[in-house]
Amino acid sequence: MLKITDLHKTFLKGTPNAHHALRGINLTLNDGDFVTVIGSNGAGKSTLFNAIAGSFLCDSGSIVLDGQDITFVKEHRRAKQISRMFQDPMLGTAPDLTIQENMALAYSKSVKGMLSWALSKQDAQLFRETLAQLNMGIEDRMKTKMGQLSGGQRQAVALMMATLVTPRLLLLDEHTAALDPVTAEKVLDITRDVVAKHSITTMMITHNIASALSMGNRTIMMEQGQIVLDLSGPERDNLDVSGLLELYRQRCNRELDNDRMLLNHDN
Amino acid sequence: MNLNFLLDSGLLGLEYAMLALGVYITFRILNIPDLTVDGSFTFGLAVSAVFAAGGHPFLGLLMALLAGAVAGCVTGLLQTRWGIHPILAGILTMSGLYTINITVMGSPNISLINSNKFFTFLEDALTKDGARYLTVGVIVLLCVGLLALFFKTSLGLCIRATGNNEAMVRASSINPNFTKMVALALSNGLVALSGGVLAQCQGYADINSGSGMIVIGLASVIIGEVFFGRRSILLCLISAVVGSVVYRIIIALALQLDLFDANALKLISAVIVAVTLAVPAFKTRFQNWRTRREAGKHA
Ligand SMILES: Nc1ncnc2c1ncn2[C@@H]1O[C@H](COP(=O)(O)OP(=O)(O)OP(=O)(O)O)[C@@H](O)[C@H]1O
Ligand SMILES: [Mg+2]
């Protein structure tokens, strides 16, 4: 459903600071794939997500989603099919709007017209029911300003917002990295449930190798703007954290002559 | 002391209420202080006066609204398409509008003494003051009502989110450049309507009427917030109207009591706005100072 072909991106092209951040990415996702993405800092993971979501245009290569070439489609248009979440809970929600207004904003992606009411009684009920699934009691605070929620609560709501209108592709960029371990685990559980429930094709960046292996059906590893490892099936099932770290060490030494290893957090 | 001035300044406050509403939209909702205001206010004043002088007072108000909206769109384009800093974009439009305004008016001032105004048709029944109070009141009510409804629509919600988290608007598959344009058009349309109403109510238009309007608008919004705080949108809109009226009453009271000279008005307004905007900073500083002092005591 997603097909990326030979994608290249150089930042600050033509200046001494030019940085070749994506170096020929080839990636094909199947419907319902849940891919975890790992790699050291600066490997280009977020850049790949930005490229898919359309934050910038790439220098060459193509991105095809559901048979439609979106290489040059504007970011807000791609957002109809692609939902994203970021590490920073502040980025995904509007702090001065109420929780239900935030949900309404995410819901405006559905076919509603621009001049229809943002928050009908039915909508409000739907939003309550959606948030009730979190079991965090947020559904009783629908008129609270978003900014008054804790980071974990905001991230949980942001996840429900990202999936309120089921996206074709969900991009999660370290969406639990700013949370304490218990809350992070909870948000990961919710992620697992929501993704499974609507069988959403998902890519999730994480620095936590254990969850990279335990979640989803496929793991890719990035290094210096390239995908250096693509694991799925039995090969992935039989791998544990130390096995993956070893594999990474081998790959990067042999192919990239580079042992800059920052794959920590393997708790 | 003659208390008639209270009624007069109340009416003046209502005439300027649309200015306050417009400034509220950019300053508080969009989070951009938009300096187009000084130009679009005069634009509305000029257009309304020219139409009224030509015998079309109602059309004059409508055209003033549209003229302001166009001015807002120009600022919007400069900001979004041309990537010019929002403050500078407003200054450029405002500055360019001076030429447009004087061209529209044909002379630096227009008198409407002998022309029909939008409230003339009620004058026989209600006296001049009554007619003005009623018509301007209806216009203000309409504006507040329609705005309150508008901000409950999807587009309205997106505009509110734009000032809050632009990335999120984009994530909801709406172009934030579009929402900014709509908000700037709406805001400057209201500001120009205010100018248009004022021109007909006072019976003349002057090319220099617009200078300092942004500060008056800000002062009204801020004074309103003292009474109502910042809660629901409807309350905020009402608070801008009340702020505009209270501002006029404060000024009139001060002039009546000879507290200061009429020439000092602009300076006083600027000081009011500056001091009010500084309150949060002063509060933090005061708290830090107190914390340090407490810490010093225990050391
Ligand atoms: N807008 C930009 N302008 C210039 N350089 C950029 C830009 N965005 C990313 N880069 C560079 O591209 C490289 C890849 O960055 P990216 O954010 O994709 O890394 P990452 O894999 O997400 O790392 P992390 O795990 O730290 O989040 C980095 O060297 C970064 O400096
Ligand atoms: Mg990153």
Short mmCIF file of C-alpha atoms in Angstrom, two decimals, chain B residues 2-281:
data_model
loop_
_atom_site.label_atom_id
_atom_site.label_comp_id
_atom_site.label_asym_id
_atom_site.label_seq_id
_atom_site.Cartn_x
_atom_site.Cartn_y
_atom_site.Cartn_z
CA ASN B 2 -23.52 66.83 33.14
CA LEU B 3 -23.96 63.09 32.79
CA ASN B 4 -24.92 63.20 29.12
CA PHE B 5 -21.33 62.50 28.27
CA LEU B 6 -21.85 58.97 29.61
CA LEU B 7 -24.49 58.29 26.99
CA ASP B 8 -22.36 59.84 24.29
CA SER B 9 -19.30 57.83 25.15
CA GLY B 10 -21.39 54.67 25.46
CA LEU B 11 -22.52 55.17 21.88
CA LEU B 12 -18.99 55.92 20.77
CA GLY B 13 -17.89 52.71 22.49
CA LEU B 14 -20.44 50.73 20.50
CA GLU B 15 -19.29 52.34 17.27
CA TYR B 16 -15.75 51.23 18.08
CA ALA B 17 -16.89 47.80 19.28
CA MET B 18 -16.36 46.20 15.86
CA LEU B 19 -12.81 47.51 15.95
CA ALA B 20 -12.31 45.73 19.27
CA LEU B 21 -13.87 42.53 17.88
CA GLY B 22 -11.56 42.66 14.86
CA VAL B 23 -8.48 43.22 16.98
CA TYR B 24 -9.58 40.43 19.31
CA ILE B 25 -9.65 38.01 16.38
CA THR B 26 -6.08 38.69 15.29
CA PHE B 27 -4.50 39.47 18.64
CA ARG B 28 -6.07 36.78 20.81
CA ILE B 29 -7.31 34.09 18.41
CA LEU B 30 -4.68 34.22 15.69
CA ASN B 31 -1.97 35.35 18.10
CA ILE B 32 -0.64 37.93 15.64
CA PRO B 33 -0.81 41.64 16.41
CA ASP B 34 -2.06 42.83 13.01
CA LEU B 35 -1.11 46.41 12.18
CA THR B 36 -3.26 46.55 9.05
CA VAL B 37 -5.93 47.90 11.40
CA ASP B 38 -4.94 51.58 11.18
CA GLY B 39 -5.25 51.44 7.41
CA SER B 40 -8.35 49.28 7.13
CA PHE B 41 -10.23 51.42 9.67
CA THR B 42 -9.76 54.48 7.48
CA PHE B 43 -10.50 52.41 4.39
CA GLY B 44 -13.91 51.54 5.83
CA LEU B 45 -14.45 55.12 6.91
CA ALA B 46 -13.63 56.42 3.44
CA VAL B 47 -15.70 53.88 1.53
CA SER B 48 -18.71 54.31 3.81
CA ALA B 49 -18.53 58.13 3.59
CA VAL B 50 -18.25 58.13 -0.19
CA PHE B 51 -21.26 55.81 -0.58
CA ALA B 52 -23.30 57.75 1.99
CA ALA B 53 -22.48 61.03 0.25
CA GLY B 54 -23.71 59.38 -2.95
CA GLY B 55 -26.99 58.46 -1.28
CA HIS B 56 -26.31 54.81 -0.36
CA PRO B 57 -25.65 54.64 3.40
CA PHE B 58 -26.46 50.93 3.83
CA LEU B 59 -24.52 49.86 0.79
CA GLY B 60 -21.73 52.02 2.23
CA LEU B 61 -21.54 49.88 5.37
CA LEU B 62 -21.53 46.67 3.35
CA MET B 63 -18.85 47.96 1.03
CA ALA B 64 -16.78 49.14 4.00
CA LEU B 65 -16.92 45.59 5.37
CA LEU B 66 -15.83 44.16 2.03
CA ALA B 67 -13.09 46.75 1.57
CA GLY B 68 -11.64 45.85 4.96
CA ALA B 69 -11.82 42.16 4.11
CA VAL B 70 -9.86 42.78 0.91
CA ALA B 71 -7.22 44.71 2.88
CA GLY B 72 -7.03 41.78 5.30
CA CYS B 73 -6.54 39.39 2.39
CA VAL B 74 -3.63 41.48 1.11
CA THR B 75 -1.92 41.27 4.50
CA GLY B 76 -2.73 37.56 4.55
CA LEU B 77 -1.14 37.00 1.15
CA LEU B 78 1.97 38.93 2.16
CA GLN B 79 2.28 36.75 5.27
CA THR B 80 1.53 33.37 3.83
CA ARG B 81 2.46 33.38 0.15
CA TRP B 82 5.26 35.90 0.23
CA GLY B 83 6.59 34.85 3.61
CA ILE B 84 6.80 38.36 5.01
CA HIS B 85 6.89 38.74 8.78
CA PRO B 86 3.29 39.24 10.03
CA ILE B 87 4.02 42.58 11.69
CA LEU B 88 5.81 43.93 8.64
CA ALA B 89 3.07 42.60 6.33
CA GLY B 90 0.52 44.60 8.33
CA ILE B 91 2.66 47.73 8.25
CA LEU B 92 3.10 47.45 4.47
CA THR B 93 -0.64 47.13 3.82
CA MET B 94 -1.44 49.89 6.26
CA SER B 95 1.08 52.19 4.65
CA GLY B 96 -0.07 51.42 1.12
CA LEU B 97 -3.69 51.95 2.11
CA TYR B 98 -3.02 55.63 2.84
CA THR B 99 -2.76 56.31 -0.87
CA ILE B 100 -5.79 54.15 -1.61
CA ASN B 101 -7.83 55.89 1.06
CA ILE B 102 -7.06 59.40 -0.11
CA THR B 103 -7.85 58.34 -3.66
CA VAL B 104 -11.19 56.91 -2.55
CA MET B 105 -12.10 60.05 -0.62
CA GLY B 106 -10.80 62.44 -3.26
CA SER B 107 -9.93 64.95 -0.55
CA PRO B 108 -8.61 64.71 3.01
CA ASN B 109 -12.11 65.00 4.44
CA ILE B 110 -15.73 64.51 3.46
CA SER B 111 -18.71 66.05 5.20
CA LEU B 112 -21.97 64.08 5.43
CA ILE B 113 -24.04 66.79 7.09
CA ASN B 114 -26.64 66.86 4.35
CA SER B 115 -26.54 63.17 3.39
CA ASN B 116 -28.76 60.36 4.55
CA LYS B 117 -27.09 58.08 7.05
CA PHE B 118 -27.94 54.48 7.92
CA PHE B 119 -29.90 55.65 10.97
CA THR B 120 -31.70 58.58 9.32
CA PHE B 121 -34.84 56.56 8.60
CA LEU B 122 -35.45 56.17 12.35
CA GLU B 123 -34.65 59.74 13.37
CA ASP B 124 -38.22 61.02 13.17
CA ALA B 125 -39.52 58.27 15.39
CA LEU B 126 -36.67 58.09 17.88
CA THR B 127 -34.64 61.32 17.82
CA LYS B 128 -31.12 61.33 16.44
CA ASP B 129 -29.50 59.78 19.51
CA GLY B 130 -32.16 57.10 19.84
CA ALA B 131 -31.83 56.17 16.18
CA ARG B 132 -28.07 55.90 16.42
CA TYR B 133 -28.18 53.87 19.62
CA LEU B 134 -30.68 51.44 18.20
CA THR B 135 -29.05 50.91 14.81
CA VAL B 136 -25.50 50.69 16.09
CA GLY B 137 -26.67 48.40 18.89
CA VAL B 138 -28.28 46.10 16.35
CA ILE B 139 -25.13 46.05 14.25
CA VAL B 140 -23.00 45.17 17.28
CA LEU B 141 -25.41 42.44 18.35
CA LEU B 142 -25.44 40.99 14.86
CA CYS B 143 -21.65 40.96 14.73
CA VAL B 144 -21.29 39.30 18.12
CA GLY B 145 -24.02 36.76 17.36
CA LEU B 146 -22.72 35.82 13.95
CA LEU B 147 -19.12 35.62 15.17
CA ALA B 148 -20.13 33.41 18.09
CA LEU B 149 -21.89 31.07 15.66
CA PHE B 150 -19.02 31.19 13.19
CA PHE B 151 -16.47 30.15 15.78
CA LYS B 152 -18.56 27.07 16.48
CA THR B 153 -18.22 25.80 12.92
CA SER B 154 -15.39 23.59 11.73
CA LEU B 155 -13.73 26.53 9.98
CA GLY B 156 -14.06 28.66 13.11
CA LEU B 157 -12.52 25.93 15.21
CA CYS B 158 -9.65 25.58 12.73
CA ILE B 159 -8.99 29.32 12.95
CA ARG B 160 -8.85 29.10 16.73
CA ALA B 161 -6.45 26.17 16.46
CA THR B 162 -4.25 28.03 13.97
CA GLY B 163 -3.22 30.56 16.58
CA ASN B 164 -2.60 27.74 19.00
CA ASN B 165 -0.84 24.97 17.10
CA GLU B 166 -0.41 25.43 13.39
CA ALA B 167 1.07 21.98 12.84
CA MET B 168 -2.06 20.46 14.24
CA VAL B 169 -4.25 22.31 11.80
CA ARG B 170 -2.16 20.91 8.99
CA ALA B 171 -2.48 17.46 10.54
CA SER B 172 -6.25 17.88 10.37
CA SER B 173 -5.73 18.26 6.61
CA ILE B 174 -6.52 21.97 6.57
CA ASN B 175 -4.19 24.53 5.07
CA PRO B 176 -3.27 26.97 7.87
CA ASN B 177 -2.53 29.63 5.26
CA PHE B 178 -6.18 29.48 4.33
CA THR B 179 -7.43 29.81 7.90
CA LYS B 180 -5.08 32.76 8.47
CA MET B 181 -6.43 34.50 5.38
CA VAL B 182 -10.02 34.00 6.48
CA ALA B 183 -9.28 35.30 9.96
CA LEU B 184 -7.42 38.37 8.67
CA ALA B 185 -10.21 39.13 6.20
CA LEU B 186 -12.82 38.77 8.91
CA SER B 187 -10.88 40.87 11.37
CA ASN B 188 -10.16 43.73 9.00
CA GLY B 189 -13.70 43.58 7.63
CA LEU B 190 -14.99 44.22 11.14
CA VAL B 191 -12.44 46.99 11.71
CA ALA B 192 -13.47 48.69 8.47
CA LEU B 193 -17.14 48.30 9.36
CA SER B 194 -16.35 50.10 12.59
CA GLY B 195 -14.76 52.92 10.61
CA GLY B 196 -17.77 52.98 8.30
CA VAL B 197 -20.25 53.19 11.17
CA LEU B 198 -18.20 55.90 12.84
CA ALA B 199 -18.00 58.05 9.69
CA GLN B 200 -21.77 58.13 9.28
CA CYS B 201 -22.47 58.59 12.99
CA GLN B 202 -20.15 61.56 13.34
CA GLY B 203 -21.17 62.92 9.96
CA TYR B 204 -17.74 63.34 8.47
CA ALA B 205 -14.70 61.36 7.39
CA ASP B 206 -11.11 62.41 7.89
CA ILE B 207 -8.12 60.73 6.28
CA ASN B 208 -6.22 60.72 9.58
CA SER B 209 -8.93 59.06 11.68
CA GLY B 210 -7.21 55.69 11.60
CA SER B 211 -3.97 56.52 13.29
CA GLY B 212 -3.54 54.73 16.60
CA MET B 213 -6.58 52.49 16.10
CA ILE B 214 -4.58 49.36 16.81
CA VAL B 215 -3.74 50.67 20.29
CA ILE B 216 -7.37 51.61 20.96
CA GLY B 217 -8.47 48.15 19.82
CA LEU B 218 -5.90 46.46 22.03
CA ALA B 219 -6.84 48.64 24.99
CA SER B 220 -10.50 47.69 24.56
CA VAL B 221 -9.74 43.98 24.36
CA ILE B 222 -7.49 44.13 27.40
CA ILE B 223 -9.89 46.22 29.49
CA GLY B 224 -12.69 43.79 28.61
CA GLU B 225 -10.57 40.89 29.84
CA VAL B 226 -10.22 42.61 33.21
CA PHE B 227 -13.99 42.17 33.65
CA PHE B 228 -14.57 38.81 32.04
CA GLY B 229 -11.27 36.96 32.02
CA ARG B 230 -10.73 34.66 29.07
CA ARG B 231 -13.33 31.93 29.08
CA SER B 232 -15.69 30.92 26.30
CA ILE B 233 -15.55 32.55 22.89
CA LEU B 234 -18.94 34.21 23.37
CA LEU B 235 -17.78 35.79 26.64
CA CYS B 236 -14.59 36.98 24.99
CA LEU B 237 -16.58 38.63 22.19
CA ILE B 238 -18.90 40.30 24.68
CA SER B 239 -15.92 41.34 26.73
CA ALA B 240 -14.36 43.09 23.72
CA VAL B 241 -17.58 45.09 23.26
CA VAL B 242 -17.77 45.96 26.95
CA GLY B 243 -14.08 46.83 26.90
CA SER B 244 -14.64 49.24 24.05
CA VAL B 245 -17.49 50.98 25.89
CA VAL B 246 -15.61 51.13 29.18
CA TYR B 247 -12.53 52.51 27.43
CA ARG B 248 -14.61 55.36 25.99
CA ILE B 249 -16.21 56.05 29.36
CA ILE B 250 -12.85 56.12 31.13
CA ILE B 251 -11.49 58.56 28.57
CA ALA B 252 -14.59 60.76 28.70
CA LEU B 253 -14.56 60.75 32.48
CA ALA B 254 -10.93 61.74 32.58
CA LEU B 255 -11.50 64.54 30.07
CA GLN B 256 -14.58 65.70 31.97
CA LEU B 257 -12.60 65.90 35.22
CA ASP B 258 -9.79 67.71 33.42
CA LEU B 259 -7.38 64.97 34.41
CA PHE B 260 -5.49 65.45 31.19
CA ASP B 261 -5.53 67.28 27.94
CA ALA B 262 -7.21 65.76 24.87
CA ASN B 263 -3.83 65.68 23.17
CA ALA B 264 -2.56 63.28 25.80
CA LEU B 265 -5.10 60.62 24.77
CA LYS B 266 -2.80 58.58 22.60
CA LEU B 267 -0.02 58.52 25.15
CA ILE B 268 -2.39 57.48 27.91
CA SER B 269 -3.88 54.69 25.75
CA ALA B 270 -0.42 53.42 24.89
CA VAL B 271 0.56 53.41 28.56
CA ILE B 272 -2.61 51.53 29.52
CA VAL B 273 -1.91 48.84 26.94
CA ALA B 274 1.79 48.57 27.78
CA VAL B 275 1.19 48.33 31.52
CA THR B 276 -1.59 45.76 31.18
CA LEU B 277 0.47 43.59 28.86
CA ALA B 278 3.36 43.84 31.30
CA VAL B 279 1.36 42.52 34.26
CA PRO B 280 2.32 38.83 33.81
CA ALA B 281 6.02 39.72 33.55
#
